[in-house]
Structure formats: structure tokens, C-alpha cells
Coordinates of C-alpha atoms in Angstrom, one line a residue:
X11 CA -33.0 15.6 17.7
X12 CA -29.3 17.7 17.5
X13 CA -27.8 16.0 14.6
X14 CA -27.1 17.7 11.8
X15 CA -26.0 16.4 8.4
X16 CA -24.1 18.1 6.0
X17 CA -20.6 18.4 3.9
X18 CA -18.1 19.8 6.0
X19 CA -14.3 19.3 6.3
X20 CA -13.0 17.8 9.5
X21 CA -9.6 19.0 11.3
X22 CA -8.0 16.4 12.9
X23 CA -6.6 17.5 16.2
X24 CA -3.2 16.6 17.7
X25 CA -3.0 15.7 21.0
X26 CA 0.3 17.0 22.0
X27 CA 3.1 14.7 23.9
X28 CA 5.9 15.7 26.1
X29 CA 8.5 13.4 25.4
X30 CA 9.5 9.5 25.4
X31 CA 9.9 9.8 29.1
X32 CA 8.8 7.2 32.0
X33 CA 5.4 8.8 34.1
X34 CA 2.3 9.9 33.6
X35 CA 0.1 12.6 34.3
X36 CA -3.6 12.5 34.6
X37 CA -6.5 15.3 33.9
X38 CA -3.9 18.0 32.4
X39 CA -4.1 19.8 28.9
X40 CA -0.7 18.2 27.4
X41 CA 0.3 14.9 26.5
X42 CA 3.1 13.0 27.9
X43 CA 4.2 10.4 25.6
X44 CA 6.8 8.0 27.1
X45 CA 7.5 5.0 24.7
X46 CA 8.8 2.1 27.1
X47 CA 8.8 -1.4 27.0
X48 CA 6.7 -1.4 23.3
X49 CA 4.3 0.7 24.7
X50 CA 3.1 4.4 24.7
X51 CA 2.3 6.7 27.2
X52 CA -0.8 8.8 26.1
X53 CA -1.9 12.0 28.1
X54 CA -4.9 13.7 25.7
X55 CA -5.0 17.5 25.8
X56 CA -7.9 17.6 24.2
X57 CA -9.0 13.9 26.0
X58 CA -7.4 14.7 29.5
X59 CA -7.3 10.8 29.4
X60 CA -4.2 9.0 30.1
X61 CA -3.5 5.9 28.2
X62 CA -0.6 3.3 27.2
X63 CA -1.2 2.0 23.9
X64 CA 0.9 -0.4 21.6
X65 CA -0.2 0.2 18.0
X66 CA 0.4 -3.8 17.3
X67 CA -2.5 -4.9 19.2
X68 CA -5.7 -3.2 19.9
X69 CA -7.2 -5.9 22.2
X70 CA -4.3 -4.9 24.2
X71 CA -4.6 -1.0 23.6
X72 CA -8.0 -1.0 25.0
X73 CA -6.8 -3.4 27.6
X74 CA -4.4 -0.6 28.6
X75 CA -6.7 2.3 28.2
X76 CA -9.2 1.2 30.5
X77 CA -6.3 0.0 33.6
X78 CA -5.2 3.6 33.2
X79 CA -8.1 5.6 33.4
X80 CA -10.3 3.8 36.1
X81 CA -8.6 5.8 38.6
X82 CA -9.8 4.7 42.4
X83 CA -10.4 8.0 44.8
X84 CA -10.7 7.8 48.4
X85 CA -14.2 6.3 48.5
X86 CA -13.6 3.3 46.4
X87 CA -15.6 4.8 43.2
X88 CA -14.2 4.9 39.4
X89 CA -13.3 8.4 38.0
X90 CA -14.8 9.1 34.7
X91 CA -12.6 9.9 31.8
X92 CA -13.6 13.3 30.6
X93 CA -12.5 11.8 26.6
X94 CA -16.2 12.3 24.6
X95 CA -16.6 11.0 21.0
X96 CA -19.1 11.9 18.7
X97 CA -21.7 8.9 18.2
X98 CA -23.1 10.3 14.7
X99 CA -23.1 9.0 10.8
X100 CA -22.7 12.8 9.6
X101 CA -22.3 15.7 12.3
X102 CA -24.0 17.0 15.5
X103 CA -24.8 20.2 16.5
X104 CA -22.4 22.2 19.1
X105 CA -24.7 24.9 20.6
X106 CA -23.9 28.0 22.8
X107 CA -26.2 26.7 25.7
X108 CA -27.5 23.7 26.7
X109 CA -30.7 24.2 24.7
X110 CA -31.8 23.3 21.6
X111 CA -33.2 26.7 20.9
X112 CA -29.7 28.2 21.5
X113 CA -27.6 29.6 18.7
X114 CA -25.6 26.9 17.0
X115 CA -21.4 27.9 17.4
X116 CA -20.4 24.7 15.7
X117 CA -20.1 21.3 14.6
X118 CA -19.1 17.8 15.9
X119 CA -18.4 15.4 12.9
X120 CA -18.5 11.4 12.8
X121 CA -15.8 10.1 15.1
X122 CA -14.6 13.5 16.1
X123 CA -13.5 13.4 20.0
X124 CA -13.4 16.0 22.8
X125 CA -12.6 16.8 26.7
X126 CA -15.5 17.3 28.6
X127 CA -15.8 20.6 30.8
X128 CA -19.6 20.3 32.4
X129 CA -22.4 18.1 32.4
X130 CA -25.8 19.1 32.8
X131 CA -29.4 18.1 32.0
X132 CA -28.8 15.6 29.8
X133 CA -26.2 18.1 27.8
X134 CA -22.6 18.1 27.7
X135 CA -20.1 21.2 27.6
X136 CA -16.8 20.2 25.8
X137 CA -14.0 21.3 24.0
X138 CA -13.1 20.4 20.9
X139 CA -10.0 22.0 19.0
X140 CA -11.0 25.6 18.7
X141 CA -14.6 24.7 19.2
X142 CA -16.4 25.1 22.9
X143 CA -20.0 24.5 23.2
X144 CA -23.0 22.4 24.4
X145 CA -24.2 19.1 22.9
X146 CA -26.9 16.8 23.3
X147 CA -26.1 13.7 25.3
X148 CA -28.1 11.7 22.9
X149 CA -25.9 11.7 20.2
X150 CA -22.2 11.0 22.5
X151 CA -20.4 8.5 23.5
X152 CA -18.5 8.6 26.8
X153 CA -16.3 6.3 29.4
X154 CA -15.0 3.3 27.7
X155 CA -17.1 3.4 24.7
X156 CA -15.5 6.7 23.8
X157 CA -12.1 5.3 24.5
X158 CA -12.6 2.4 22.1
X159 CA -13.7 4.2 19.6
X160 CA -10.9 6.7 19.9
X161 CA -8.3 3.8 19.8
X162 CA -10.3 2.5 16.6
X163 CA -10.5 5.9 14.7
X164 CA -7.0 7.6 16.3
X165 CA -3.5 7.0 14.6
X166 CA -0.5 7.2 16.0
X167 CA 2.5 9.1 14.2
X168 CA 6.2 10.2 15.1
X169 CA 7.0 13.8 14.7
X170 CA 10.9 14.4 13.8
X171 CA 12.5 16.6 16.5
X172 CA 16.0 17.2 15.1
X173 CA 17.8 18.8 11.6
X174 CA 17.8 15.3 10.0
X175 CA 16.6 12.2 11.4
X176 CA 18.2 9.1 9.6
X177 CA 15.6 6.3 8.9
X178 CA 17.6 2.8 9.1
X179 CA 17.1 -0.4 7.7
X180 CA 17.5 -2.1 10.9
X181 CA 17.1 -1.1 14.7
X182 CA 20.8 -1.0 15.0
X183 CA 23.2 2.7 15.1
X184 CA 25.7 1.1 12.5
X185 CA 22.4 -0.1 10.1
X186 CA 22.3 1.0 6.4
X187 CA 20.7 4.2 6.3
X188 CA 17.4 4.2 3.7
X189 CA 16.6 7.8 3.9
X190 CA 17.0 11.6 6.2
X191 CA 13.9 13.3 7.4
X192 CA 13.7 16.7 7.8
X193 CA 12.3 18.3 11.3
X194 CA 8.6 18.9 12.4
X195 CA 8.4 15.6 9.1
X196 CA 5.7 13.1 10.2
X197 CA 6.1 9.8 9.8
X198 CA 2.9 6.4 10.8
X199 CA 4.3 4.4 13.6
X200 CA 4.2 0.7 13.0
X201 CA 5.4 -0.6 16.3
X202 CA 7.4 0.8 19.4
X203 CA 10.2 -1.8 19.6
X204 CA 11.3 -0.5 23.3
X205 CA 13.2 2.4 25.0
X206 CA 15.4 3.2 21.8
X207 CA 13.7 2.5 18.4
X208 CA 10.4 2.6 16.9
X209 CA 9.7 1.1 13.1
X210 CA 7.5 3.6 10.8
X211 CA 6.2 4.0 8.0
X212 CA 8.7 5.3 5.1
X213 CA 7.8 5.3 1.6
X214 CA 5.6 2.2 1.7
X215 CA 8.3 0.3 3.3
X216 CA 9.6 -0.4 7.0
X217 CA 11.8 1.8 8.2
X218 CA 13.4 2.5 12.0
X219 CA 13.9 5.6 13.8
X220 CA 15.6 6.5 16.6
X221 CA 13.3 7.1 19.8
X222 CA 15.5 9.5 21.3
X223 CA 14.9 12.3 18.6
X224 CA 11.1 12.1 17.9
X225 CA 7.8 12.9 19.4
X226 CA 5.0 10.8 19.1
X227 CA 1.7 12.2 18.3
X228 CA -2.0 10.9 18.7
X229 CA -4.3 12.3 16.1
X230 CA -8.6 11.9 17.2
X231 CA -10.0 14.1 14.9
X232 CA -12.0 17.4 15.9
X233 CA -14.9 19.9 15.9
X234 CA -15.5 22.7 13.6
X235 CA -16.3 26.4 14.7
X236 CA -19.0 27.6 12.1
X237 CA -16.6 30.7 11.7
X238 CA -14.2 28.2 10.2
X239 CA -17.0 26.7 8.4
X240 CA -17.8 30.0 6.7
X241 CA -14.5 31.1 6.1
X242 CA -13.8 27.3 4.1
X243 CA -16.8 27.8 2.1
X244 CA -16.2 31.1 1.4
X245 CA -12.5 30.1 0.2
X246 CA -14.0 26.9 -1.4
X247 CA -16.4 29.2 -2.9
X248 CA -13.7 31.9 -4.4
X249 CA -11.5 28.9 -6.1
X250 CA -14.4 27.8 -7.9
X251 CA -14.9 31.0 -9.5
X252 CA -11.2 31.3 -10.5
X253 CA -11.7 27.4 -12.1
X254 CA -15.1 28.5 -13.8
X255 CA -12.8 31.9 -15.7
X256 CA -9.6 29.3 -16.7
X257 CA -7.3 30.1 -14.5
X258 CA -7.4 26.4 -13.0
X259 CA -8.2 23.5 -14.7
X260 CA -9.8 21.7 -11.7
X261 CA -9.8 18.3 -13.4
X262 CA -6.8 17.9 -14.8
X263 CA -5.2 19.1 -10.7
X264 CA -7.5 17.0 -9.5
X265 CA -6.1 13.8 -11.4
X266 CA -2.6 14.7 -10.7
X267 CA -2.9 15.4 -6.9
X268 CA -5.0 11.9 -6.7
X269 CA -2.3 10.5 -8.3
X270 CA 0.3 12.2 -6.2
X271 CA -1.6 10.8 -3.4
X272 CA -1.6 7.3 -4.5
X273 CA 1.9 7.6 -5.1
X274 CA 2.5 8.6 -1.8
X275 CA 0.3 5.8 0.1
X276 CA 0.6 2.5 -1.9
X277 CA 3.6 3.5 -4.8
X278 CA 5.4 0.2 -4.3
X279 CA 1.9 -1.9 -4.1
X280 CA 0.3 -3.6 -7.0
X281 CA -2.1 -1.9 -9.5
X282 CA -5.1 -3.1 -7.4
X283 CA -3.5 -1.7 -3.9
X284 CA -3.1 1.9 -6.2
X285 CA -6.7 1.7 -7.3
X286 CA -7.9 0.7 -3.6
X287 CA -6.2 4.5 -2.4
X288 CA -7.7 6.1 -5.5
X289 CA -11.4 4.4 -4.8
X290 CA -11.2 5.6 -0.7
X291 CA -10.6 8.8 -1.8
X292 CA -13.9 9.2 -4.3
X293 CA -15.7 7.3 -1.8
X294 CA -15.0 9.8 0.8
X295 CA -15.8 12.6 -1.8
X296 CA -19.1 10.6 -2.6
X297 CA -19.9 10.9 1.0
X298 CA -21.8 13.7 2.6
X299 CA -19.7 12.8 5.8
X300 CA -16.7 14.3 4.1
X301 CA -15.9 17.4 1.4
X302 CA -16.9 17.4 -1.9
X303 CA -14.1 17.4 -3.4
X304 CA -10.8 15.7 -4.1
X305 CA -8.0 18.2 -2.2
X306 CA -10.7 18.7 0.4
X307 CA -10.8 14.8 1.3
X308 CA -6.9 14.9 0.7
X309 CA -5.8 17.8 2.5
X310 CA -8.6 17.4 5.8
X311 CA -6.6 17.4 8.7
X312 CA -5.8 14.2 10.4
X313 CA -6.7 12.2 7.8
X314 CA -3.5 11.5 5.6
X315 CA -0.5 11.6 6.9
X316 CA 1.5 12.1 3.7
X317 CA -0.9 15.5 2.9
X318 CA 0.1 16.7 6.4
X319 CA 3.7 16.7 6.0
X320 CA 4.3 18.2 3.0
X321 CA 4.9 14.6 0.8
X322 CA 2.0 14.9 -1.7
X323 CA 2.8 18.8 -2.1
X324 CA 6.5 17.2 -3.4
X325 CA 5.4 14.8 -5.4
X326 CA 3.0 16.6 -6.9
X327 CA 5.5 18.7 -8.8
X328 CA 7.7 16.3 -9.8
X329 CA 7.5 13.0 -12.3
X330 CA 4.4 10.7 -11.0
X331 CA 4.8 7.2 -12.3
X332 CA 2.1 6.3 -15.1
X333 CA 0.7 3.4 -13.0
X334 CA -0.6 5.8 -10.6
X335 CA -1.9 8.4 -12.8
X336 CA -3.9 5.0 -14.1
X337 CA -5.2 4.4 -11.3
X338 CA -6.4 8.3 -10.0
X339 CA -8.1 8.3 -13.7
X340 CA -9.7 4.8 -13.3
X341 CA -10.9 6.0 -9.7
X342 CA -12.2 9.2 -10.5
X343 CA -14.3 7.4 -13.4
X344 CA -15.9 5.4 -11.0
X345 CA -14.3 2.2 -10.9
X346 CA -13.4 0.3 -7.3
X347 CA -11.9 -3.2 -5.9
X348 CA -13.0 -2.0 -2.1
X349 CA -17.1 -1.7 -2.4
X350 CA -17.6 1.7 -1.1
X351 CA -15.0 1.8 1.9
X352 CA -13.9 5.1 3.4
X353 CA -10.8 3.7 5.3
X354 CA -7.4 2.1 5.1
X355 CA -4.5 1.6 7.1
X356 CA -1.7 -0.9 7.1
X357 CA -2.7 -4.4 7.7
X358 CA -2.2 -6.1 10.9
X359 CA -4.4 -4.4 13.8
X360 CA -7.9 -3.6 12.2
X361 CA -10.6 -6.0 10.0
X362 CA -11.4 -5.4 6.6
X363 CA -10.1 -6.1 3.1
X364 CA -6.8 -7.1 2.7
X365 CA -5.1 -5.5 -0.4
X366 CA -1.1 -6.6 -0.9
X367 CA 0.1 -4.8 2.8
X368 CA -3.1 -2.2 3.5
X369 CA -6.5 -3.3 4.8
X370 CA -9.6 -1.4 3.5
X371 CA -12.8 -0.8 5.1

């Protein structure tokens, strides 16, 4: 048995597009992302799997993944995708051989994806991120299980590719404008509308974005190298010292970047949506499938869009509205309307609880 439990800090990995262009390219190490007819064109670097997904229905993602990568050759037989998902509650193992004697290089965490390189034995050889290695069979998930789960677990964002990007009101040139977003930005996608606009996320509300000037990203999160590992613990380990001599008052941080965070995620929900945010967040800390602490779980890569582009860095050095330091402070002393869930996205394409717009699970 190759898994291996533990609590480590997962990087999300991007896989890379090309551009909202029509085509496709199969088994290649970039993405081509062509958003036509409210759908989008997915080539995974890290995957080497091409799919079409629209975000507003996953019966119909999955639909679309499969049609695109059953690809016929001469003899009549199905090509395998080479996508491979982690199948584990905590993390795997990533070894240098396929042995489990051999050195370990690595780790694979819960719903973390890769491109397969070899198979052998009952081992795989795959690439996830930075890490390459050999992992046990037993604990993977491959073909159209991996694809479903990637569609479950992946998110879809747009990445700004000019100066300023205005965000409109409506999908219209002459609309009101509600807000400019700075290049390399990230923004969720909420739908692709067709060839020329795509609706996103923008401060809690729905915003719309010109296709023309954006690239659109698919995040599947990704292995760990256990060089990174050590160097993250040995960082993690350093800022501790400097909290434990004064310098930083870890609690008091930790409250206002929680905050910051709920801001940033539900600041025009209720009180119960703000709590819902807060209680994910020291769920996830709770959880030995995640870091142990509060910027760890916030700042993971992959995991909140909002950390990733610089928002909760903003926000958190500016005025934070007392309703959500209330509810960072009410999470952090243990109190939760969502059980013990370790997810949350906006409602309309996954199950779960439904808390004003976000659904928890």
C-alpha cells in the first residue's frame, strides 16, 4: 500500500490555452482554448486530453469530454486519454522507480491530476507540474473516471490579456462599465455566452468580459516534489520562529486575512454566506488533506481564485467591513452553518448546500 497521509500544501497547476480560436489539437503539451458557440476548447498540457466544456452544465461537460477524447485509429480501437487523477482521501506516494522499495521524489495529493508518460507492471510514470515519478496503479484513476473527476474538481477562469479590460454590465460594447481589470488579473468564468463575450465572476456579482482580450485557463490541481515540500516546511518553519519572538502576531494576521478572504468571496452575501467562507476555510485547516494553517489553505495554489490574483493581498491592507471580520472571528472559534465541508463554488452546476448564490459541500 503507496498511500501516504500527511499535511502538505497542494499547487494547483494551470493548464495553459492558446487562444479563443476554432480547432483543436490532441496529445500536445499546450492548451488551445477556443470559446465558440458557449463552449470551450480544452487541450491539457499537463492532461494531453482535449476537451470542450461549458461550465453551465456538467452532464454536458462530461458529455463533451468523452466525444473528444475517444479518438478512433485505423483498427477501429479507442485511444486512451493519457489525463490520470489521484484516487486518494490524503496523498500518494510518487517514487523514482516503479518499486515500492524505490526512493520516494514526491507526492500526489487528493484530486490532484497528471499526463501519463509509461505504464508498466501495474505502475504508472506521469507528470505532474514539476513532479515526474512512478505511482502505484492501485491508488489512480484513469480514462473517463479521471476525466469526470477532473471536470468535478477543475475550475475554469479567464486570464486578462490587455492594459485594462473593462468588465460591463451587459454583453453589449456601449454597456455601462462596472469595473477595469488589470492584465495577467484572473477572473471565475460563469458561462461562455458565444464567440464574443463571456460572463465572470466580479466582486460577487455578474459581470461580462470581452472574449477577444482574455485567455481562459483550466486549473486541476498538482503534485508536489519533496524538494518543494522541504523547502515549504523549512519556510513554514522559520515564520513560526519569528511569530514565537513578536515580530508577528500570527492571530491577530490570521483574523484579518480570513476576513480579507471572506470579503473577497461572499462580501455582498448575507452574514450566514460570510460565515459559510470563513467555516470552509477552518475546515480545510482542520483537515490533514490540506495545511495547517490559515494563509496556507488561503494562499494553496489553485484553490482561491481571489488569493491568486492579488485581491485578498489588496484588501487586506485596506478597510475590511466589520461583518466580515465577525464572521473570520466566529469561524476561527469554531462555529459553522456548512457541517464540515471543504468546498464551495457558485451555485448552479454542482450539489450541495445552497447558501444565498454559493453552494457548499
Amino acid at each position: 500500500m503507496d498511500e501516504d497521509g500527511g499535511m502538505f500544501m497542494r499547487k494547483g497547476y494551470r493548464l495553459l490555452p492558446a487562444g479563443l480560436i476554432l480547432g483543436i489539437c490532441l496529445c500536445v503539451l499546450t492548451l488551445d482554448v477556443h470559446a465558440t458557440s458557449r463552449n470551450e476548447y480544452l487541450d491539457s498540457m499537463n492532461a494531453g486530453v482535449a476537451q470542450i466544456v461549458d461550465p453551465t452544465g456538467k452532464a454536458a461537460n462530461e458529455d463533451a469530454i468523452r466525444e473528444l477524447t475517444e479518438v478512433s485509429q485505423a483498427n477501429g480501437a479507442e485511444r486512451e486519454t493519457d489525463l490520470v487523477m489521484a484516487n486518494v482521501q490524503v496523498a500518494m506516494n510518487v517514487r523514482a522507480e516503479a518499486d515500492e522499495e524505490s526512493d520516494k521524489v514526491g507526492l500526489l495529493y487528493k484530486d490532484c491530476g497528471g499526463r501519463i508518460l509509461e505504464r508498466k507492471d501495474g505502475w504508472t510514470r506521469l507528470r505532474s507540474g514539476d513532479l515526474v515519478g512512478w505511482a502505484s496503479d492501485e491508488y489512480l484513476l484513469f480514462g473517463e473516471d479521471a476525466e469526470l473527476l477532473a471536470n468535478d474538481v477543475g475550475n475554469l477562469i479567464v486570464q486578462i490579456e490587455t492594459d485594462t479590460l473593462c468588465v460591463r454590465e451587459d454583453p453589449e460594447a456601449e454597456a455601462e462599465a462596472v469595473g477595469f481589470i488589470p492584465r495577467d488579473e484572473e477572473l471565475e468564468i460563469i458561462e461562455v455566452l458565444d464567440d464574443d463575450w463571456i460572463s465572470v465572476d466580479y466582486e460577487g456579482e455578474t459581470g461580462y468580459v470581452s472574449a477577444e482580450y482574455v485567455d481562459i485557463d483550466f486549473h486541476i490541481d498538482e503534485g508536489e516534489t519533496l524538494v518543494a515540500i522541504q523547502k515549504r516546511e523549512e519556510e513554514e518553519r522559520k515564520a513560526k520562529l519569528t511569530a514565537n519572538r513578536g515580530a508577528v502576531v500570527v492571530g491577530g494576521d490570521d483574523t484579518r486575512l480570513l476576513a480579507a478572504l471572506i470579503y473577497c468571496e461572499a462580501g455582498i452575501e448575507t452574514y450566514n454566506g460570510k460565515l459559510a467562507v470563513g467555516a470552509v476555510v477552518m475546515n480545510r485547516v482542520r483537515s490533514a488533506a490540506y495545511p495547517n494553517t490559515i494563509s496556507g489553505v488561503i494562499f494553496a495554489s489553485g484553490q482561491f481564485t481571489p488569493a491568486l490574483n492579488g485581491k485578498v493581498a489588496r484588501v487586506y491592507g485596506g478597510d475590511i467591513p466589520e461583518s466580515c471580520w465577525e464572521a473570520a472571528r466566529a469561524a476561527i472559534n469554531g462555529e459553522t452553518n456548512v457541517g464540515d465541508a471543504t468546498h464551495f463554488r457558485r451555485a448552479g452546476n454542482h450539489d450541495g448546500l445552497l447558501i444565498d448564490r454559493q453552494v457548499f459541500w
